[in-house]
């Protein structure tokens, strides 16, 4: 495990949750992540599938793995889980900690091209290229059986990574994702800062634009949204834009979109439907 520093490990649901730190070539700073490994992976008896989970604004690598309730279902299915951080940290960029919607905890899973962010904020490359290769080289993981999901900003990231890499992910799901960031405040603000004013560049990180030109094998997508989500009501998420774009395009997207009455944007919502999301991925990751 060259380059990985073990910070902690804890026994949990017939496996271990481990936290690691490493220096990232993409972000040029130290990054941390958690990984849940079922026993069969810990003992190298078999290579297991893996789920990557991307968290939302203000979160870090700990939120989902401690609050999402996924581990008993992952243990049952013998699937590993990786929860990366949501941004670089402590880079020395002036103002990176001043605004919860920009900078620390708000990497938006893009590769920034604008100063001062461009030196460190390369979260797309970190997620799609660097951390996955590190995981495959360091653990008993089957690199041909990979799926991805996320929440809010992380749901946006999961959709973007899967749509930009046809055939790579077996399935994708999202809890209350930011679906059309080019047309919402959550997106326009970050895209302007990280990518500049060219909206063609924005479209490369916008699921509602990417799905219109998806040209790959069938991609199963599960999307859950609560109808009492304050960010849904304020038009920050816009799942209907993604649904319309998907259904009006001649693509191989297999979309199941669900509106969940009474649920908000919190981890109580995520916990409620986590078992169904794990079952969805388990079905497709082994097909």
C-alpha positions as a Python dict, from the first residue, in 0.01 Angstrom:
ca = {
    (1, 'X'): (0, 0, 0),
    (2, 'X'): (263, 248, -108),
    (3, 'X'): (174, 603, -19),
    (4, 'X'): (-118, 512, 208),
    (5, 'X'): (-106, 605, 577),
    (6, 'X'): (-349, 412, 796),
    (7, 'X'): (-514, 651, 1042),
    (8, 'X'): (-766, 417, 1206),
    (9, 'X'): (-946, 87, 1169),
    (10, 'X'): (-1258, -45, 1340),
    (11, 'X'): (-1435, -379, 1329),
    (12, 'X'): (-1788, -343, 1192),
    (13, 'X'): (-2049, -581, 1038),
    (14, 'X'): (-1813, -870, 959),
    (15, 'X'): (-1550, -643, 812),
    (16, 'X'): (-1346, -334, 886),
    (17, 'X'): (-1386, 40, 835),
    (18, 'X'): (-1046, 192, 771),
    (19, 'X'): (-944, 554, 731),
    (20, 'X'): (-641, 637, 518),
    (21, 'X'): (-451, 949, 422),
    (22, 'X'): (-236, 993, 113),
    (23, 'X'): (-75, 1268, -90),
    (24, 'X'): (-269, 1332, -408),
    (25, 'X'): (-97, 1413, -735),
    (26, 'X'): (-428, 1554, -863),
    (27, 'X'): (-501, 1796, -579),
    (28, 'X'): (-141, 1846, -466),
    (29, 'X'): (-233, 1806, -101),
    (30, 'X'): (-309, 1530, 148),
    (31, 'X'): (-648, 1364, 100),
    (32, 'X'): (-833, 1124, 329),
    (33, 'X'): (-1089, 854, 261),
    (34, 'X'): (-1270, 572, 438),
    (35, 'X'): (-1308, 222, 305),
    (36, 'X'): (-1532, -58, 430),
    (37, 'X'): (-1391, -402, 348),
    (38, 'X'): (-1591, -721, 414),
    (39, 'X'): (-1395, -1009, 561),
    (40, 'X'): (-1357, -1192, 230),
    (41, 'X'): (-1168, -890, 98),
    (42, 'X'): (-963, -848, 415),
    (43, 'X'): (-842, -1208, 390),
    (44, 'X'): (-794, -1185, 11),
    (45, 'X'): (-1027, -1483, -37),
    (46, 'X'): (-1197, -1303, -320),
    (47, 'X'): (-1201, -972, -501),
    (48, 'X'): (-1521, -791, -416),
    (49, 'X'): (-1722, -528, -604),
    (50, 'X'): (-1695, -167, -487),
    (51, 'X'): (-1933, 124, -443),
    (52, 'X'): (-1799, 480, -440),
    (53, 'X'): (-2012, 732, -252),
    (54, 'X'): (-1977, 1108, -310),
    (55, 'X'): (-2097, 1340, -35),
    (56, 'X'): (-2256, 1684, -52),
    (57, 'X'): (-2165, 2041, 36),
    (58, 'X'): (-1988, 2093, 372),
    (59, 'X'): (-1938, 1717, 415),
    (60, 'X'): (-1621, 1514, 437),
    (61, 'X'): (-1532, 1146, 410),
    (62, 'X'): (-1703, 1061, 741),
    (63, 'X'): (-2062, 1178, 696),
    (64, 'X'): (-2208, 894, 495),
    (65, 'X'): (-2015, 604, 644),
    (66, 'X'): (-2118, 705, 998),
    (67, 'X'): (-2475, 829, 928),
    (68, 'X'): (-2593, 660, 608),
    (69, 'X'): (-2671, 316, 750),
    (70, 'X'): (-2516, 132, 455),
    (71, 'X'): (-2277, -110, 624),
    (72, 'X'): (-2511, -396, 724),
    (73, 'X'): (-2642, -414, 367),
    (74, 'X'): (-2295, -397, 217),
    (75, 'X'): (-2180, -673, 451),
    (76, 'X'): (-2471, -892, 342),
    (77, 'X'): (-2391, -832, -26),
    (78, 'X'): (-2010, -854, 23),
    (79, 'X'): (-1952, -516, -144),
    (80, 'X'): (-1679, -271, -46),
    (81, 'X'): (-1752, 99, 7),
    (82, 'X'): (-1522, 397, -47),
    (83, 'X'): (-1614, 743, 86),
    (84, 'X'): (-1368, 1012, -30),
    (85, 'X'): (-1350, 1370, 90),
    (86, 'X'): (-1543, 1638, -98),
    (87, 'X'): (-1256, 1878, -170),
    (88, 'X'): (-890, 1952, -111),
    (89, 'X'): (-821, 2106, 231),
    (90, 'X'): (-565, 2341, 380),
    (91, 'X'): (-420, 2433, 42),
    (92, 'X'): (-339, 2790, 141),
    (93, 'X'): (-578, 2942, -115),
    (94, 'X'): (-696, 3277, 16),
    (95, 'X'): (-1060, 3255, 123),
    (96, 'X'): (-1102, 2880, 72),
    (97, 'X'): (-1271, 2846, 414),
    (98, 'X'): (-1485, 3160, 395),
    (99, 'X'): (-1790, 3035, 203),
    (100, 'X'): (-1959, 2699, 265),
    (101, 'X'): (-2069, 2684, -99),
    (102, 'X'): (-1721, 2736, -245),
    (103, 'X'): (-1377, 2602, -161),
    (104, 'X'): (-1337, 2367, 134),
    (105, 'X'): (-1611, 2104, 136),
    (106, 'X'): (-1742, 2226, -200),
    (107, 'X'): (-1517, 2081, -471),
    (108, 'X'): (-1819, 2005, -694),
    (109, 'X'): (-1630, 1715, -857),
    (110, 'X'): (-1489, 1934, -1136),
    (111, 'X'): (-1135, 2003, -1255),
    (112, 'X'): (-1097, 2375, -1195),
    (113, 'X'): (-936, 2578, -1471),
    (114, 'X'): (-950, 2922, -1307),
    (115, 'X'): (-709, 3073, -1058),
    (116, 'X'): (-669, 3043, -766),
    (117, 'X'): (-857, 2711, -767),
    (118, 'X'): (-688, 2542, -1062),
    (119, 'X'): (-372, 2446, -873),
    (120, 'X'): (-556, 2215, -632),
    (121, 'X'): (-926, 2173, -713),
    (122, 'X'): (-906, 1877, -952),
    (123, 'X'): (-1175, 1662, -795),
    (124, 'X'): (-1296, 1506, -1119),
    (125, 'X'): (-949, 1367, -1193),
    (126, 'X'): (-902, 1270, -831),
    (127, 'X'): (-1228, 1074, -826),
    (128, 'X'): (-1223, 913, -1170),
    (129, 'X'): (-854, 842, -1207),
    (130, 'X'): (-643, 868, -896),
    (131, 'X'): (-834, 730, -600),
    (132, 'X'): (-985, 444, -797),
    (133, 'X'): (-647, 327, -922),
    (134, 'X'): (-513, 355, -567),
    (135, 'X'): (-801, 142, -436),
    (136, 'X'): (-757, -125, -704),
    (137, 'X'): (-383, -150, -642),
    (138, 'X'): (-409, -158, -262),
    (139, 'X'): (-708, -378, -179),
    (140, 'X'): (-882, -696, -289),
    (141, 'X'): (-1125, -513, -518),
    (142, 'X'): (-1260, -623, -856),
    (143, 'X'): (-1197, -327, -1086),
    (144, 'X'): (-1450, -459, -1339),
    (145, 'X'): (-1739, -432, -1090),
    (146, 'X'): (-1768, -66, -991),
    (147, 'X'): (-2076, 143, -919),
    (148, 'X'): (-2125, 493, -781),
    (149, 'X'): (-2379, 697, -586),
    (150, 'X'): (-2405, 1020, -393),
    (151, 'X'): (-2613, 1288, -224),
    (152, 'X'): (-2684, 1645, -338),
    (153, 'X'): (-2353, 1781, -474),
    (154, 'X'): (-2231, 1421, -456),
    (155, 'X'): (-2533, 1301, -652),
    (156, 'X'): (-2437, 1554, -918),
    (157, 'X'): (-2083, 1413, -913),
    (158, 'X'): (-2201, 1053, -941),
    (159, 'X'): (-2423, 1133, -1240),
    (160, 'X'): (-2147, 1329, -1415),
    (161, 'X'): (-1879, 1064, -1365),
    (162, 'X'): (-2105, 787, -1490),
    (163, 'X'): (-2231, 979, -1794),
    (164, 'X'): (-1880, 1089, -1896),
    (165, 'X'): (-1740, 736, -1869),
    (166, 'X'): (-1979, 508, -2059),
    (167, 'X'): (-1950, 143, -1966),
    (168, 'X'): (-1726, 203, -1666),
    (169, 'X'): (-1989, 202, -1392),
    (170, 'X'): (-2239, -82, -1367),
    (171, 'X'): (-2501, 145, -1207),
    (172, 'X'): (-2548, 489, -1053),
    (173, 'X'): (-2790, 623, -796),
    (174, 'X'): (-2847, 955, -625),
    (175, 'X'): (-3027, 1102, -328),
    (176, 'X'): (-3157, 1454, -405),
    (177, 'X'): (-2888, 1531, -664),
    (178, 'X'): (-2814, 1873, -814),
    (179, 'X'): (-2938, 1780, -1160),
    (180, 'X'): (-2896, 2092, -1372),
    (181, 'X'): (-2623, 2304, -1212),
    (182, 'X'): (-2586, 2533, -1515),
    (183, 'X'): (-2931, 2677, -1438),
    (184, 'X'): (-2933, 2681, -1056),
    (185, 'X'): (-2754, 2891, -796),
    (186, 'X'): (-2587, 2570, -681),
    (187, 'X'): (-2379, 2535, -991),
    (188, 'X'): (-2366, 2876, -1152),
    (189, 'X'): (-2173, 3015, -856),
    (190, 'X'): (-1925, 2727, -843),
    (191, 'X'): (-1888, 2684, -1219),
    (192, 'X'): (-1811, 3053, -1262),
    (193, 'X'): (-1542, 3039, -993),
    (194, 'X'): (-1389, 2706, -1094),
    (195, 'X'): (-1444, 2697, -1472),
    (196, 'X'): (-1496, 3055, -1587),
    (197, 'X'): (-1780, 3199, -1794),
    (198, 'X'): (-1781, 2964, -2093),
    (199, 'X'): (-2104, 2763, -2061),
    (200, 'X'): (-1971, 2496, -2295),
    (201, 'X'): (-1723, 2416, -2019),
    (202, 'X'): (-2008, 2404, -1767),
    (203, 'X'): (-2195, 2151, -1981),
    (204, 'X'): (-1913, 1900, -1934),
    (205, 'X'): (-2010, 1881, -1565),
    (206, 'X'): (-2389, 1910, -1599),
    (207, 'X'): (-2587, 1583, -1590),
    (208, 'X'): (-2891, 1731, -1767),
    (209, 'X'): (-2669, 1833, -2057),
    (210, 'X'): (-2449, 1524, -2062),
    (211, 'X'): (-2742, 1283, -2072),
    (212, 'X'): (-2863, 1435, -2399),
    (213, 'X'): (-2552, 1308, -2575),
    (214, 'X'): (-2484, 990, -2382),
    (215, 'X'): (-2365, 731, -2632),
    (216, 'X'): (-2285, 419, -2439),
    (217, 'X'): (-2422, 88, -2315),
    (218, 'X'): (-2732, 68, -2094),
    (219, 'X'): (-2682, 262, -1771),
    (220, 'X'): (-2924, 191, -1484),
    (221, 'X'): (-2995, 504, -1276),
    (222, 'X'): (-3201, 529, -956),
    (223, 'X'): (-3291, 880, -842),
    (224, 'X'): (-3472, 953, -513),
    (225, 'X'): (-3601, 1299, -417),
    (226, 'X'): (-3799, 1407, -111),
    (227, 'X'): (-4089, 1643, -175),
    (228, 'X'): (-4029, 1832, 152),
    (229, 'X'): (-3667, 1906, 65),
    (230, 'X'): (-3609, 2280, 107),
    (231, 'X'): (-3350, 2279, -171),
    (232, 'X'): (-3593, 2106, -405),
    (233, 'X'): (-3851, 2375, -329),
    (234, 'X'): (-3597, 2652, -393),
    (235, 'X'): (-3509, 2509, -739),
    (236, 'X'): (-3153, 2419, -650),
    (237, 'X'): (-3190, 2052, -748),
    (238, 'X'): (-3426, 2043, -1049),
    (239, 'X'): (-3464, 1665, -1092),
    (240, 'X'): (-3743, 1721, -1345),
    (241, 'X'): (-3487, 1875, -1584),
    (242, 'X'): (-3285, 1555, -1577),
    (243, 'X'): (-3592, 1335, -1616),
    (244, 'X'): (-3715, 1534, -1917),
    (245, 'X'): (-3369, 1540, -2077),
    (246, 'X'): (-3334, 1164, -2029),
    (247, 'X'): (-3676, 1073, -2161),
    (248, 'X'): (-3646, 1305, -2462),
    (249, 'X'): (-3304, 1172, -2567),
    (250, 'X'): (-3248, 859, -2767),
    (251, 'X'): (-3006, 705, -2521),
    (252, 'X'): (-2965, 377, -2335),
    (253, 'X'): (-3032, 530, -1995),
    (254, 'X'): (-3257, 314, -1776),
    (255, 'X'): (-3393, 574, -1533),
    (256, 'X'): (-3610, 508, -1229),
    (257, 'X'): (-3702, 838, -1065),
    (258, 'X'): (-3899, 842, -741),
    (259, 'X'): (-4056, 1128, -544),
    (260, 'X'): (-4072, 1039, -176),
    (261, 'X'): (-4354, 1216, 12),
    (262, 'X'): (-4264, 1391, 337),
    (263, 'X'): (-3884, 1352, 315),
    (264, 'X'): (-3629, 1634, 330),
    (265, 'X'): (-3261, 1673, 237),
    (266, 'X'): (-3113, 1512, 549),
    (267, 'X'): (-2945, 1184, 629),
    (268, 'X'): (-3274, 1064, 780),
    (269, 'X'): (-3399, 1057, 420),
    (270, 'X'): (-3084, 881, 302),
    (271, 'X'): (-3102, 618, 579),
    (272, 'X'): (-3463, 540, 490),
    (273, 'X'): (-3387, 438, 133),
    (274, 'X'): (-3029, 318, 169),
    (275, 'X'): (-3119, -51, 172),
    (276, 'X'): (-3302, -11, -159),
    (277, 'X'): (-3007, 170, -315),
    (278, 'X'): (-2763, -100, -204),
    (279, 'X'): (-2996, -370, -341),
    (280, 'X'): (-3021, -177, -671),
    (281, 'X'): (-2643, -166, -706),
    (282, 'X'): (-2595, -526, -592),
    (283, 'X'): (-2829, -641, -868),
    (284, 'X'): (-2645, -454, -1143),
    (285, 'X'): (-2288, -481, -1016),
    (286, 'X'): (-2304, -859, -1046),
    (287, 'X'): (-2498, -879, -1374),
}
